[in-house]
Coordinates of C-alpha atoms in Angstrom, one line a residue:
M161 CA 33.7 2.7 -83.5
S162 CA 33.4 4.3 -87.0
D163 CA 31.7 7.6 -87.5
D164 CA 28.9 5.9 -89.5
M165 CA 28.3 3.4 -86.7
A166 CA 28.3 6.2 -84.1
D167 CA 25.8 8.1 -86.2
S168 CA 23.6 5.1 -86.5
V169 CA 23.7 4.4 -82.7
G170 CA 22.9 8.1 -82.1
C171 CA 20.0 8.0 -84.5
V172 CA 18.6 4.8 -82.8
N173 CA 18.9 6.5 -79.4
E174 CA 17.1 9.6 -80.6
V175 CA 14.3 7.5 -82.0
A176 CA 14.0 5.6 -78.8
D177 CA 13.9 8.8 -76.8
L178 CA 11.2 10.2 -79.1
E179 CA 9.2 7.0 -78.8
K180 CA 9.5 7.2 -75.0
R181 CA 8.5 10.8 -74.9
L182 CA 5.5 10.1 -77.2
R183 CA 4.4 7.3 -74.9
E184 CA 4.7 9.6 -71.9
M185 CA 2.7 12.4 -73.7
M186 CA 0.0 9.9 -74.7
F187 CA -0.2 8.6 -71.1
L188 CA -0.5 12.1 -69.7
S189 CA -3.2 13.0 -72.1
R190 CA -5.2 9.9 -71.1
F191 CA -4.5 10.5 -67.4
M192 CA -5.7 14.1 -67.6
A193 CA -8.9 13.1 -69.5
A194 CA -9.6 10.2 -67.1
T195 CA -9.1 12.1 -63.8
S196 CA -11.0 15.1 -65.1
S197 CA -14.1 12.9 -65.6
S198 CA -15.1 13.1 -61.9
L199 CA -15.5 15.8 -59.3
V200 CA -15.5 13.3 -56.3
P201 CA -12.1 13.3 -54.6
Q202 CA -12.2 9.6 -53.7
D203 CA -13.1 8.7 -57.3
I204 CA -10.4 10.9 -58.6
C205 CA -7.9 9.0 -56.5
A206 CA -9.2 5.6 -57.8
I207 CA -9.0 6.8 -61.4
A208 CA -5.5 8.2 -61.0
A209 CA -4.3 4.9 -59.4
R210 CA -5.8 2.8 -62.2
S211 CA -4.4 5.1 -65.0
L212 CA -0.9 5.3 -63.5
Y213 CA -0.7 1.5 -63.1
D214 CA -1.4 1.0 -66.8
F215 CA 1.6 3.2 -67.6
I216 CA 4.0 2.3 -64.7
P217 CA 3.1 -0.9 -62.8
Y218 CA 3.7 -0.2 -59.1
A219 CA 3.4 -2.1 -55.8
S220 CA 1.1 0.4 -54.1
I221 CA 0.1 4.0 -54.2
V222 CA -1.0 6.0 -51.1
F223 CA -3.2 9.2 -51.1
A224 CA -3.3 11.2 -47.9
L225 CA -5.5 14.2 -48.8
A226 CA -6.1 17.3 -46.6
P227 CA -9.0 17.2 -44.1
E228 CA -11.2 19.5 -46.2
F229 CA -11.6 16.7 -48.8
D230 CA -13.2 14.5 -46.2
V231 CA -11.4 11.4 -47.5
E232 CA -9.6 8.9 -45.2
P233 CA -6.1 7.9 -46.3
L234 CA -6.4 5.6 -49.3
V235 CA -4.1 2.8 -50.3
F236 CA -4.4 1.2 -53.7
S237 CA -2.4 -1.9 -54.7
P238 CA -2.8 -4.1 -57.9
G239 CA -3.7 -7.3 -56.2
N240 CA -2.5 -9.1 -59.3
R241 CA -3.4 -12.7 -58.4
D242 CA -3.9 -14.1 -61.8
G243 CA -1.3 -12.1 -63.7
R244 CA -3.7 -9.5 -65.0
A245 CA -3.7 -5.9 -63.8
C246 CA -7.4 -5.5 -64.3
T247 CA -8.6 -4.4 -60.9
L248 CA -7.2 -2.5 -58.0
S249 CA -7.9 -3.6 -54.4
K250 CA -8.6 -0.7 -52.0
E251 CA -7.6 -0.6 -48.4
I252 CA -8.9 2.4 -46.4
S253 CA -7.1 3.8 -43.4
S254 CA -4.2 1.4 -43.6
E255 CA -2.2 1.6 -40.4
R256 CA 1.1 1.3 -42.3
F257 CA 0.4 4.5 -44.4
R258 CA -2.0 6.4 -42.2
E259 CA 0.6 9.1 -41.2
F260 CA 3.4 8.7 -43.6
Q261 CA 5.7 11.7 -43.7
I262 CA 7.3 13.5 -46.7
D263 CA 10.2 15.8 -46.3
E264 CA 9.1 19.1 -48.0
R265 CA 12.7 19.5 -49.3
V266 CA 12.7 16.4 -51.3
R267 CA 9.4 16.5 -53.1
G268 CA 9.3 14.3 -56.2
V269 CA 12.6 12.7 -55.3
I270 CA 13.1 9.0 -55.4
F271 CA 13.3 7.4 -52.0
I272 CA 14.3 3.9 -50.7
T273 CA 12.2 2.4 -47.9
S274 CA 14.2 1.3 -44.9
D275 CA 12.2 -1.9 -44.3
S276 CA 12.0 -3.5 -47.7
G277 CA 14.4 -1.6 -49.8
Q278 CA 11.6 -0.7 -52.3
K279 CA 11.9 2.4 -54.3
G280 CA 9.3 5.0 -55.0
V281 CA 8.3 8.6 -55.4
D282 CA 7.0 11.0 -52.8
M283 CA 4.9 14.0 -54.1
V284 CA 3.7 16.9 -52.0
L285 CA 0.6 18.6 -53.5
P286 CA 0.7 22.4 -53.6
E287 CA -1.5 24.5 -51.3
K288 CA -1.3 21.9 -48.6
M289 CA -3.8 19.7 -50.4
G290 CA -2.1 16.5 -49.4
K291 CA 0.6 14.0 -50.2
I292 CA 1.0 11.0 -52.5
R293 CA 3.5 8.1 -52.3
V294 CA 4.1 5.7 -55.1
V295 CA 6.0 2.5 -54.1
F296 CA 7.5 0.4 -56.9
D297 CA 8.6 -3.2 -56.7
N298 CA 12.4 -3.9 -56.6
S299 CA 12.6 -4.8 -60.2
K300 CA 11.7 -1.3 -61.5
S301 CA 14.6 1.0 -62.3
D302 CA 13.2 3.7 -64.7
Y303 CA 11.4 6.5 -63.0
P304 CA 10.4 9.4 -65.4
S305 CA 10.6 12.3 -63.0
A306 CA 9.2 14.7 -65.6
V307 CA 6.0 12.6 -65.8
F308 CA 5.5 12.6 -62.1
A309 CA 5.9 16.4 -62.1
E310 CA 3.1 16.6 -64.7
I311 CA 1.0 14.1 -62.7
N312 CA 1.5 16.2 -59.6
G313 CA 0.4 19.4 -61.3
H314 CA -2.6 18.0 -63.0
F315 CA -3.8 15.9 -60.1
S316 CA -3.6 19.0 -57.9
R317 CA -5.7 21.1 -60.3
T318 CA -8.3 18.4 -60.6
L319 CA -8.6 18.1 -56.8
K320 CA -8.9 21.9 -56.5
N321 CA -11.7 21.9 -59.1
A322 CA -13.4 19.1 -57.1
L323 CA -13.1 21.2 -53.9
T324 CA -14.5 24.3 -55.6
H325 CA -17.4 22.2 -56.9
E326 CA -18.2 20.9 -53.5
K327 CA -18.1 24.4 -52.1
V328 CA -20.4 25.8 -54.8
K329 CA -22.8 22.8 -54.3
E330 CA -22.8 23.4 -50.6
L331 CA -23.6 27.1 -51.1
A332 CA -26.6 26.0 -53.3
T333 CA -27.9 23.6 -50.7
K334 CA -26.9 24.9 -47.3
D335 CA -27.7 28.0 -45.3
G336 CA -24.5 30.0 -44.9
L337 CA -25.2 31.1 -41.4
T338 CA -26.2 27.8 -39.7
G339 CA -24.8 25.2 -42.1
L340 CA -28.2 23.6 -42.2
F341 CA -30.1 22.7 -45.4
N342 CA -32.0 25.6 -47.0
R343 CA -35.7 25.6 -47.6
R344 CA -35.6 24.6 -51.2
V345 CA -33.5 21.5 -50.6
F346 CA -35.6 20.6 -47.5
D347 CA -38.9 20.8 -49.5
E348 CA -37.4 18.6 -52.3
L349 CA -36.2 16.0 -49.9
L350 CA -39.5 16.0 -48.0
S351 CA -41.3 15.5 -51.2
V352 CA -39.1 12.5 -52.1
E353 CA -39.8 11.0 -48.7
M354 CA -43.5 11.5 -48.9
N355 CA -43.7 10.0 -52.4
R356 CA -42.4 6.6 -51.3
K357 CA -44.7 3.7 -52.2
E358 CA -44.7 2.4 -48.7
L359 CA -45.0 5.6 -46.7
K360 CA -44.3 5.2 -43.0
P361 CA -45.4 7.9 -40.6
I362 CA -43.5 11.1 -41.2
S363 CA -43.6 13.9 -38.7
L364 CA -42.7 17.5 -39.5
L365 CA -41.7 20.1 -36.9
L366 CA -41.9 23.8 -37.6
I367 CA -39.9 25.7 -35.0
D368 CA -40.1 29.5 -34.6
L369 CA -38.1 31.6 -32.2
D370 CA -40.3 33.7 -29.9
D371 CA -39.8 37.4 -29.9
F372 CA -36.6 37.1 -31.9
K373 CA -36.9 40.6 -33.3
R374 CA -36.0 42.1 -29.8
I375 CA -32.6 40.4 -30.1
N376 CA -31.8 42.3 -33.3
D377 CA -33.4 45.5 -32.0
S378 CA -31.6 45.5 -28.7
F379 CA -28.2 44.0 -29.5
G380 CA -27.9 44.3 -33.3
H381 CA -27.9 41.8 -36.1
P382 CA -24.6 40.1 -35.2
A383 CA -26.2 39.0 -31.9
G384 CA -29.2 37.7 -33.9
D385 CA -26.9 35.8 -36.2
E386 CA -25.2 34.2 -33.1
V387 CA -28.5 33.1 -31.8
L388 CA -29.6 31.6 -35.1
A389 CA -26.3 29.7 -35.4
A390 CA -26.5 28.4 -31.8
V391 CA -30.1 27.2 -32.3
G392 CA -29.1 25.5 -35.6
K393 CA -26.4 23.6 -33.7
I394 CA -28.9 22.7 -30.9
L395 CA -31.3 21.3 -33.5
K396 CA -28.7 19.3 -35.4
E397 CA -27.2 17.8 -32.2
G398 CA -30.6 17.1 -30.7
C399 CA -31.9 15.2 -33.7
R400 CA -31.2 11.7 -34.9
G401 CA -28.9 10.8 -37.8
S402 CA -31.9 10.0 -40.1
D403 CA -33.7 13.3 -39.4
L404 CA -33.4 16.3 -41.7
V405 CA -32.9 19.8 -40.2
A406 CA -33.2 23.0 -42.2
R407 CA -33.4 26.7 -41.7
Y408 CA -36.8 27.4 -43.2
G409 CA -36.5 31.2 -43.3
G410 CA -35.7 34.0 -41.0
E411 CA -36.0 32.7 -37.4
E412 CA -37.9 29.6 -38.5
F413 CA -36.5 26.1 -38.7
A414 CA -37.9 22.8 -39.9
V415 CA -37.2 19.2 -39.0
M416 CA -38.4 16.1 -40.9
L417 CA -38.6 13.0 -38.8
P418 CA -38.9 9.9 -41.0
S419 CA -40.6 6.8 -39.7
T420 CA -41.8 8.8 -36.7
P421 CA -45.4 9.1 -35.4
S422 CA -46.5 12.4 -33.9
S423 CA -46.3 11.0 -30.4
V424 CA -42.6 10.4 -30.7
A425 CA -42.1 13.6 -32.6
F426 CA -43.7 15.4 -29.6
E427 CA -41.1 14.0 -27.2
I428 CA -38.3 15.1 -29.6
A429 CA -39.8 18.5 -30.0
Q430 CA -40.1 19.0 -26.2
R431 CA -36.4 18.1 -25.7
L432 CA -35.4 20.6 -28.4
R433 CA -37.7 23.3 -27.0
T434 CA -36.3 22.8 -23.4
R435 CA -32.7 22.9 -24.7
I436 CA -33.4 26.2 -26.5
A437 CA -35.1 27.7 -23.5
S438 CA -32.2 26.8 -21.2
T439 CA -29.5 28.3 -23.4
V440 CA -28.0 31.5 -22.1
F441 CA -26.6 34.2 -24.3
V442 CA -24.5 37.1 -23.2
F443 CA -24.7 40.4 -25.2
S444 CA -23.2 43.7 -24.1
G445 CA -22.8 42.2 -20.6
K446 CA -26.4 41.2 -20.3
T447 CA -27.6 37.6 -20.1
V448 CA -30.4 36.8 -22.6
K449 CA -32.6 33.8 -22.9
L450 CA -35.2 33.1 -25.6
T451 CA -37.8 30.4 -26.2
A452 CA -39.3 28.6 -29.2
S453 CA -42.8 27.6 -30.3
I454 CA -43.2 24.3 -32.2
G455 CA -45.9 23.0 -34.5
I456 CA -46.1 19.3 -35.4
A457 CA -48.0 17.5 -38.2
Q458 CA -47.9 13.9 -39.3
A459 CA -48.3 12.2 -42.7
S460 CA -48.8 8.5 -43.1
Q461 CA -50.0 5.9 -45.6
G462 CA -53.3 6.9 -47.0
S463 CA -53.0 10.6 -45.9
S464 CA -54.7 12.9 -48.3
G465 CA -52.8 15.9 -49.8
A466 CA -49.1 16.4 -50.4
V467 CA -46.1 18.2 -49.0
E468 CA -48.0 21.6 -49.1
Q469 CA -50.8 20.2 -46.9
L470 CA -48.3 18.7 -44.4
V471 CA -46.5 22.0 -44.1
S472 CA -49.8 23.9 -43.8
R473 CA -50.9 21.7 -40.9
A474 CA -47.6 22.1 -39.1
D475 CA -47.9 25.8 -39.7
Q476 CA -51.4 25.9 -38.2
A477 CA -50.2 24.0 -35.1
L478 CA -47.3 26.5 -34.8
Y479 CA -49.8 29.4 -35.1
R480 CA -51.9 28.0 -32.3
A481 CA -48.7 27.6 -30.1
K482 CA -47.9 31.2 -30.7
K483 CA -51.4 32.4 -30.0
N484 CA -51.8 30.5 -26.8
G485 CA -48.7 31.8 -25.0
K486 CA -45.6 30.8 -26.9
N487 CA -42.9 28.4 -25.7
M488 CA -45.3 25.6 -26.4
T489 CA -45.6 22.5 -28.6
Y490 CA -48.8 21.8 -30.5
I491 CA -49.7 18.8 -32.6
Y492 CA -52.1 18.9 -35.5
T493 CA -54.4 15.9 -35.5
S494 CA -57.2 14.8 -37.8
K495 CA -59.2 13.7 -34.8
T496 CA -61.3 16.1 -32.8
M497 CA -59.7 16.4 -29.4
E498 CA -59.9 18.8 -26.5
I499 CA -57.3 21.5 -26.3
K500 CA -55.3 20.8 -23.2
K501 CA -54.0 23.8 -21.4
P502 CA -50.5 23.3 -19.8
A503 CA -50.3 23.3 -16.1
R504 CA -47.6 26.0 -16.3
R505 CA -46.4 28.2 -19.0
G506 CA -43.8 26.3 -21.0
A507 CA -45.1 22.8 -20.2
G508 CA -46.3 23.1 -23.7
V509 CA -48.7 20.4 -25.0
A510 CA -52.0 20.9 -26.8
W511 CA -53.9 19.3 -29.6
L512 CA -55.2 21.4 -32.5
R513 CA -58.9 20.8 -33.1
T514 CA -59.9 20.2 -36.7
A515 CA -63.3 21.0 -38.2

């Protein structure tokens, strides 16, 4: 081969390499922009799968993220029935890929599957955020390892941003001690529920721990925090999936019971009150029990007033429970009814008389 021909071939190869690199850079730019458009881990996986397929068609891609992302293993495959790669079918929790293993020593290295002979790339995300496996069809032979390294790095940063966002959002909506919703979020969701056009009966429980101050005074604030966390867990476990539980402030909790009349709410409240009263705490070698007083109010279609009135009525019922002996449950009703004294302290039922 003459020198001129060799130079010409070399020039063509350089141009081809530059064009290839340019395509890779353009893809990475689009990939980064697309995956950064969401802060939802499952959406990020879907966007990444779609973007990668446009650049390098593959047989399937598997995302197995760490538990803190709360996303089941995801498998995306093109499902290219009509010759167009326009949609990706998603299969969640595929048995085949549920627990696939990646050797930490060969991250980003091409593998060959033992069952089908297919090739692919395994990527381990940093900081134990999870693993990704891309499986190609047998006809694919060109695997740009540098591109996958960039994908790995950017995808990891995007997931980390999503996790940080979720933590910040949780801090803004949840009580840090109990993990329950805070008062602001509870009031907003209660308002949404009460503003529905067809309002079914909604019951509100206000729960206050009796003589809670003595726990802090006798055993210190860490003991008080332990009690509050335990009560929060009791309320969450003792309510239904549709119910909304919140720490309303200090030692007071609130529970919204959608589509629930006050009679049913009373039964739920009694179970919660009994569970709290039967819980034993041990501080400084001493066993401690405490009780709770509960006020109930109901809102229904045609009820006058808004959220503030419902909360006020539940608060009035709670005040009456406190005043008449504690460890009791009172219901606020619009009907004038006799106040029934419990047969024994703690039996806990009475009706709050209205004017």
